[in-house]
mmCIF file of C-alpha atoms in Angstrom:
data_model
loop_
_atom_site.group_PDB
_atom_site.id
_atom_site.type_symbol
_atom_site.label_atom_id
_atom_site.label_comp_id
_atom_site.label_asym_id
_atom_site.label_seq_id
_atom_site.Cartn_x
_atom_site.Cartn_y
_atom_site.Cartn_z
ATOM 1 C CA UNK A 1 21.574 4.232 7.068
ATOM 2 C CA UNK A 2 18.781 6.738 7.704
ATOM 3 C CA UNK A 3 16.649 6.707 10.836
ATOM 4 C CA UNK A 4 13.541 5.747 8.864
ATOM 5 C CA UNK A 5 15.315 2.850 7.149
ATOM 6 C CA UNK A 6 16.645 1.654 10.504
ATOM 7 C CA UNK A 7 13.117 1.654 11.961
ATOM 8 C CA UNK A 8 11.789 -0.398 9.067
ATOM 9 C CA UNK A 9 14.683 -2.853 9.344
ATOM 10 C CA UNK A 10 14.114 -3.191 13.099
ATOM 11 C CA UNK A 11 10.491 -4.337 12.755
ATOM 12 C CA UNK A 12 9.571 -7.899 13.738
ATOM 13 C CA UNK A 13 9.714 -9.200 10.193
ATOM 14 C CA UNK A 14 9.190 -12.920 10.929
ATOM 15 C CA UNK A 15 5.884 -12.058 12.605
ATOM 16 C CA UNK A 16 4.866 -9.604 9.871
ATOM 17 C CA UNK A 17 5.636 -12.193 7.195
ATOM 18 C CA UNK A 18 3.630 -14.841 9.041
ATOM 19 C CA UNK A 19 0.621 -12.539 9.514
ATOM 20 C CA UNK A 20 0.723 -11.464 5.884
ATOM 21 C CA UNK A 21 0.814 -15.105 4.805
ATOM 22 C CA UNK A 22 -2.118 -15.959 7.070
ATOM 23 C CA UNK A 23 -4.426 -13.008 6.416
ATOM 24 C CA UNK A 24 -3.078 -11.119 3.408
ATOM 25 C CA UNK A 25 -2.189 -8.100 5.564
ATOM 26 C CA UNK A 26 -0.271 -7.155 8.717
ATOM 27 C CA UNK A 27 0.143 -3.929 10.703
ATOM 28 C CA UNK A 28 3.611 -2.991 11.952
ATOM 29 C CA UNK A 29 4.732 -1.173 15.045
ATOM 30 C CA UNK A 30 5.156 2.610 14.782
ATOM 31 C CA UNK A 31 7.778 3.711 12.271
ATOM 32 C CA UNK A 32 6.974 7.447 11.993
ATOM 33 C CA UNK A 33 6.597 9.937 14.814
ATOM 34 C CA UNK A 34 3.546 12.182 15.081
ATOM 35 C CA UNK A 35 5.699 15.099 13.904
ATOM 36 C CA UNK A 36 6.902 13.171 10.851
ATOM 37 C CA UNK A 37 3.329 12.169 10.035
ATOM 38 C CA UNK A 38 2.289 15.807 10.189
ATOM 39 C CA UNK A 39 5.123 16.852 7.907
ATOM 40 C CA UNK A 40 4.116 14.291 5.291
ATOM 41 C CA UNK A 41 0.418 15.159 5.577
ATOM 42 C CA UNK A 42 1.242 18.856 5.104
ATOM 43 C CA UNK A 43 2.821 18.049 1.743
ATOM 44 C CA UNK A 44 -0.690 17.601 0.385
ATOM 45 C CA UNK A 45 -1.007 21.374 -0.026
ATOM 46 C CA UNK A 46 2.304 21.603 -1.937
ATOM 47 C CA UNK A 47 0.731 20.899 -5.305
ATOM 48 C CA UNK A 48 4.027 21.137 -7.181
ATOM 49 C CA UNK A 49 5.141 17.856 -5.559
ATOM 50 C CA UNK A 50 2.439 15.881 -7.403
ATOM 51 C CA UNK A 51 1.843 14.720 -10.958
ATOM 52 C CA UNK A 52 -1.943 14.430 -10.662
ATOM 53 C CA UNK A 53 -4.941 14.841 -8.358
ATOM 54 C CA UNK A 54 -7.873 12.427 -8.426
ATOM 55 C CA UNK A 55 -11.387 13.280 -7.245
ATOM 56 C CA UNK A 56 -12.810 9.894 -6.311
ATOM 57 C CA UNK A 57 -16.478 10.839 -6.654
ATOM 58 C CA UNK A 58 -15.930 12.066 -10.209
ATOM 59 C CA UNK A 59 -14.565 8.661 -11.218
ATOM 60 C CA UNK A 60 -17.027 6.722 -9.034
ATOM 61 C CA UNK A 61 -14.168 5.376 -6.897
ATOM 62 C CA UNK A 62 -15.924 6.505 -3.711
ATOM 63 C CA UNK A 63 -15.611 9.953 -2.163
ATOM 64 C CA UNK A 64 -12.468 11.856 -1.216
ATOM 65 C CA UNK A 65 -9.294 12.891 -2.988
ATOM 66 C CA UNK A 66 -5.774 11.639 -3.530
ATOM 67 C CA UNK A 67 -2.619 12.881 -5.196
ATOM 68 C CA UNK A 68 0.171 10.954 -6.903
ATOM 69 C CA UNK A 69 3.669 12.185 -6.095
ATOM 70 C CA UNK A 70 5.898 13.053 -9.030
ATOM 71 C CA UNK A 71 9.585 12.254 -9.368
ATOM 72 C CA UNK A 72 11.829 13.169 -7.654
ATOM 73 C CA UNK A 73 9.984 11.863 -4.594
ATOM 74 C CA UNK A 74 10.329 13.591 -1.224
ATOM 75 C CA UNK A 75 13.291 12.046 0.593
ATOM 76 C CA UNK A 76 11.259 10.363 3.324
ATOM 77 C CA UNK A 77 8.844 8.821 0.799
ATOM 78 C CA UNK A 78 11.698 7.475 -1.327
ATOM 79 C CA UNK A 79 13.451 6.072 1.767
ATOM 80 C CA UNK A 80 10.337 4.323 3.011
ATOM 81 C CA UNK A 81 9.667 2.780 -0.379
ATOM 82 C CA UNK A 82 13.249 1.557 -0.739
ATOM 83 C CA UNK A 83 13.306 0.199 2.826
ATOM 84 C CA UNK A 84 10.114 -1.849 2.510
ATOM 85 C CA UNK A 85 10.911 -3.440 -0.849
ATOM 86 C CA UNK A 86 13.695 -5.857 0.242
ATOM 87 C CA UNK A 87 11.775 -6.807 3.391
ATOM 88 C CA UNK A 88 8.708 -7.783 1.361
ATOM 89 C CA UNK A 89 10.682 -9.448 -1.423
ATOM 90 C CA UNK A 90 10.926 -12.891 0.284
ATOM 91 C CA UNK A 91 7.134 -13.034 0.606
ATOM 92 C CA UNK A 92 6.662 -11.959 -3.016
ATOM 93 C CA UNK A 93 9.022 -14.659 -4.251
ATOM 94 C CA UNK A 94 7.505 -17.329 -2.003
ATOM 95 C CA UNK A 95 3.995 -16.496 -3.251
ATOM 96 C CA UNK A 96 5.177 -16.713 -6.858
ATOM 97 C CA UNK A 97 6.577 -20.215 -6.249
ATOM 98 C CA UNK A 98 3.361 -21.389 -4.589
ATOM 99 C CA UNK A 99 1.234 -20.021 -7.425
ATOM 100 C CA UNK A 100 3.628 -21.261 -10.135
ATOM 101 C CA UNK A 101 3.982 -17.738 -11.477
ATOM 102 C CA UNK A 102 6.997 -15.754 -12.724
ATOM 103 C CA UNK A 103 9.114 -13.984 -10.103
ATOM 104 C CA UNK A 104 10.606 -11.016 -11.972
ATOM 105 C CA UNK A 105 11.653 -8.955 -8.943
ATOM 106 C CA UNK A 106 15.394 -8.244 -8.550
ATOM 107 C CA UNK A 107 17.117 -7.647 -5.221
ATOM 108 C CA UNK A 108 16.741 -3.862 -5.057
ATOM 109 C CA UNK A 109 13.946 -1.391 -5.685
ATOM 110 C CA UNK A 110 16.107 0.611 -8.101
ATOM 111 C CA UNK A 111 16.633 -2.465 -10.296
ATOM 112 C CA UNK A 112 12.925 -3.275 -10.175
ATOM 113 C CA UNK A 113 11.896 0.266 -11.102
ATOM 114 C CA UNK A 114 14.367 0.176 -13.997
ATOM 115 C CA UNK A 115 12.465 -2.868 -15.299
ATOM 116 C CA UNK A 116 9.179 -1.016 -14.856
ATOM 117 C CA UNK A 117 10.495 2.004 -16.726
ATOM 118 C CA UNK A 118 11.888 -0.153 -19.552
ATOM 119 C CA UNK A 119 8.385 -1.623 -19.903
ATOM 120 C CA UNK A 120 6.836 1.846 -20.211
ATOM 121 C CA UNK A 121 5.761 2.149 -16.549
ATOM 122 C CA UNK A 122 7.593 5.397 -15.773
ATOM 123 C CA UNK A 123 5.189 7.386 -13.610
ATOM 124 C CA UNK A 124 5.565 7.537 -9.824
ATOM 125 C CA UNK A 125 2.867 5.777 -7.793
ATOM 126 C CA UNK A 126 3.326 6.786 -4.111
ATOM 127 C CA UNK A 127 0.089 8.481 -3.047
ATOM 128 C CA UNK A 128 -1.194 10.899 -0.416
ATOM 129 C CA UNK A 129 -4.867 10.269 0.304
ATOM 130 C CA UNK A 130 -7.187 12.707 2.058
ATOM 131 C CA UNK A 131 -10.623 11.820 3.409
ATOM 132 C CA UNK A 132 -13.153 13.899 5.334
ATOM 133 C CA UNK A 133 -16.548 13.152 6.885
ATOM 134 C CA UNK A 134 -18.696 10.884 4.671
ATOM 135 C CA UNK A 135 -15.791 10.042 2.342
ATOM 136 C CA UNK A 136 -14.922 6.426 1.518
ATOM 137 C CA UNK A 137 -12.913 4.375 -0.960
ATOM 138 C CA UNK A 138 -14.449 1.612 -3.053
ATOM 139 C CA UNK A 139 -12.866 -1.836 -3.177
ATOM 140 C CA UNK A 140 -10.149 -1.850 -5.828
ATOM 141 C CA UNK A 141 -6.646 -2.897 -6.838
ATOM 142 C CA UNK A 142 -3.687 -0.624 -7.600
ATOM 143 C CA UNK A 143 -2.590 -2.097 -10.939
ATOM 144 C CA UNK A 144 -0.869 0.259 -13.345
ATOM 145 C CA UNK A 145 0.615 -2.002 -16.030
ATOM 146 C CA UNK A 146 1.854 -5.517 -16.714
ATOM 147 C CA UNK A 147 4.562 -5.393 -14.038
ATOM 148 C CA UNK A 148 3.118 -5.647 -10.533
ATOM 149 C CA UNK A 149 4.667 -6.105 -7.101
ATOM 150 C CA UNK A 150 2.299 -8.326 -5.068
ATOM 151 C CA UNK A 151 2.464 -6.358 -1.816
ATOM 152 C CA UNK A 152 2.145 -2.694 -0.910
ATOM 153 C CA UNK A 153 2.087 -0.479 2.166
ATOM 154 C CA UNK A 154 -0.128 2.236 3.624
ATOM 155 C CA UNK A 155 0.905 4.409 6.585
ATOM 156 C CA UNK A 156 -1.569 6.237 8.807
ATOM 157 C CA UNK A 157 -0.895 9.965 9.245
ATOM 158 C CA UNK A 158 -3.759 10.837 11.638
ATOM 159 C CA UNK A 159 -5.012 9.461 14.968
ATOM 160 C CA UNK A 160 -8.082 7.201 14.830
ATOM 161 C CA UNK A 161 -10.564 8.095 17.545
ATOM 162 C CA UNK A 162 -9.035 11.572 17.882
ATOM 163 C CA UNK A 163 -8.594 13.122 14.440
ATOM 164 C CA UNK A 164 -11.296 10.978 12.854
ATOM 165 C CA UNK A 165 -13.893 8.292 13.477
ATOM 166 C CA UNK A 166 -14.443 5.459 11.011
ATOM 167 C CA UNK A 167 -12.256 5.074 7.953
ATOM 168 C CA UNK A 168 -11.155 1.537 8.710
ATOM 169 C CA UNK A 169 -9.002 -0.206 6.119
ATOM 170 C CA UNK A 170 -10.881 -3.051 4.429
ATOM 171 C CA UNK A 171 -9.409 -6.080 2.684
ATOM 172 C CA UNK A 172 -11.726 -8.526 0.894
ATOM 173 C CA UNK A 173 -10.447 -11.860 -0.367
ATOM 174 C CA UNK A 174 -12.341 -14.010 -2.839
ATOM 175 C CA UNK A 175 -11.806 -17.589 -1.687
ATOM 176 C CA UNK A 176 -11.907 -20.562 -4.068
ATOM 177 C CA UNK A 177 -15.349 -22.178 -4.102
ATOM 178 C CA UNK A 178 -16.377 -20.295 -0.940
ATOM 179 C CA UNK A 179 -17.794 -16.991 0.298
ATOM 180 C CA UNK A 180 -15.467 -13.987 0.329
ATOM 181 C CA UNK A 181 -13.596 -13.141 3.526
ATOM 182 C CA UNK A 182 -13.223 -9.592 4.839
ATOM 183 C CA UNK A 183 -10.560 -8.170 7.159
ATOM 184 C CA UNK A 184 -10.998 -4.745 8.791
ATOM 185 C CA UNK A 185 -8.055 -2.881 10.344
ATOM 186 C CA UNK A 186 -7.901 0.406 12.262
ATOM 187 C CA UNK A 187 -4.784 2.055 10.864
ATOM 188 C CA UNK A 188 -2.819 3.724 13.656
ATOM 189 C CA UNK A 189 -0.817 6.932 13.266
ATOM 190 C CA UNK A 190 2.736 6.256 12.129
ATOM 191 C CA UNK A 191 2.111 2.521 11.699
ATOM 192 C CA UNK A 192 2.450 0.705 8.379
ATOM 193 C CA UNK A 193 -0.076 -1.776 7.048
ATOM 194 C CA UNK A 194 1.322 -4.297 4.587
ATOM 195 C CA UNK A 195 -1.297 -5.800 2.297
ATOM 196 C CA UNK A 196 -1.886 -7.806 -0.875
ATOM 197 C CA UNK A 197 -1.889 -5.850 -4.125
ATOM 198 C CA UNK A 198 -3.752 -8.245 -6.421
ATOM 199 C CA UNK A 199 -3.866 -11.866 -5.254
ATOM 200 C CA UNK A 200 -2.160 -14.260 -2.873
ATOM 201 C CA UNK A 201 -1.786 -18.027 -2.418
ATOM 202 C CA UNK A 202 -4.543 -19.761 -0.468
ATOM 203 C CA UNK A 203 -4.145 -23.367 0.595
ATOM 204 C CA UNK A 204 -6.682 -25.731 -0.961
ATOM 205 C CA UNK A 205 -7.229 -29.457 -1.274
ATOM 206 C CA UNK A 206 -5.207 -29.334 -4.491
ATOM 207 C CA UNK A 207 -2.274 -27.438 -3.015
ATOM 208 C CA UNK A 208 -2.289 -23.676 -3.551
ATOM 209 C CA UNK A 209 -4.974 -21.628 -5.283
ATOM 210 C CA UNK A 210 -5.038 -17.963 -6.270
ATOM 211 C CA UNK A 211 -7.034 -15.783 -3.888
ATOM 212 C CA UNK A 212 -7.996 -12.482 -5.592
ATOM 213 C CA UNK A 213 -7.887 -9.549 -3.161
ATOM 214 C CA UNK A 214 -9.272 -6.007 -3.237
ATOM 215 C CA UNK A 215 -8.960 -3.218 -0.687
ATOM 216 C CA UNK A 216 -10.824 -0.047 0.284
ATOM 217 C CA UNK A 217 -11.695 2.312 3.141
ATOM 218 C CA UNK A 218 -14.933 2.416 5.134
ATOM 219 C CA UNK A 219 -16.908 5.643 5.519
ATOM 220 C CA UNK A 220 -15.282 8.360 7.613
ATOM 221 C CA UNK A 221 -17.904 9.416 10.140
ATOM 222 C CA UNK A 222 -16.062 12.442 11.536
ATOM 223 C CA UNK A 223 -12.849 14.398 11.077
ATOM 224 C CA UNK A 224 -9.932 14.000 8.673
ATOM 225 C CA UNK A 225 -8.091 10.808 7.712
ATOM 226 C CA UNK A 226 -4.890 11.090 5.678
ATOM 227 C CA UNK A 227 -2.574 8.272 4.637
ATOM 228 C CA UNK A 228 0.593 7.679 2.642
ATOM 229 C CA UNK A 229 0.347 4.840 0.117
ATOM 230 C CA UNK A 230 3.502 3.106 -1.092
ATOM 231 C CA UNK A 231 2.901 1.114 -4.268
ATOM 232 C CA UNK A 232 6.091 -0.741 -5.218
ATOM 233 C CA UNK A 233 5.677 -0.652 -8.992
ATOM 234 C CA UNK A 234 5.356 2.375 -11.257
ATOM 235 C CA UNK A 235 2.568 3.280 -13.680
ATOM 236 C CA UNK A 236 2.187 3.500 -17.437
#
């Protein structure tokens, strides 16, 4: 078992599951060292590692840039993705039961990605995102086909308050017959934030209702903010 996988396994998963159930997101303890964060962030300049680069302003997604990794993924990215999947699987299956929805996710990430690929979703989705002063990311969902895993992960690669100011992670949940609820999180370096991909179960007077969720990033006021995004389904 790799060091990174061991760190993910050693997290306080009962607490993370409970916080994710309650708020739709939860931030872990540190799983990457500052040196490891720097090594991942430096990959951004190695263009051959990526299948595409997206200028957010051009597509009216906000302002900033991100790059999708191509297969084969860097070892640390592949390990992180594979380590998080089984830990988030119980929540995914529980949410599916509460919402009376299908639960198509097998026990391992490899099996799940095989299903994605068989359905035509063959492109890698892990992302490196890079923001500078005045950049931001509009509220959105990372949906790339019919097959969707209901949770994903983002890992901070820079130090808030040191390398950048602003750039808080935003999660907005549309509540049934009520005003939307927002959650704002300062993403710490080397820490993972687990959050809802599309929707989650919200308790209502009739049992459980679907709470649609979108996420984004507030305006970076100073410096550089880079993150690693781990989407757990592939793209068409």
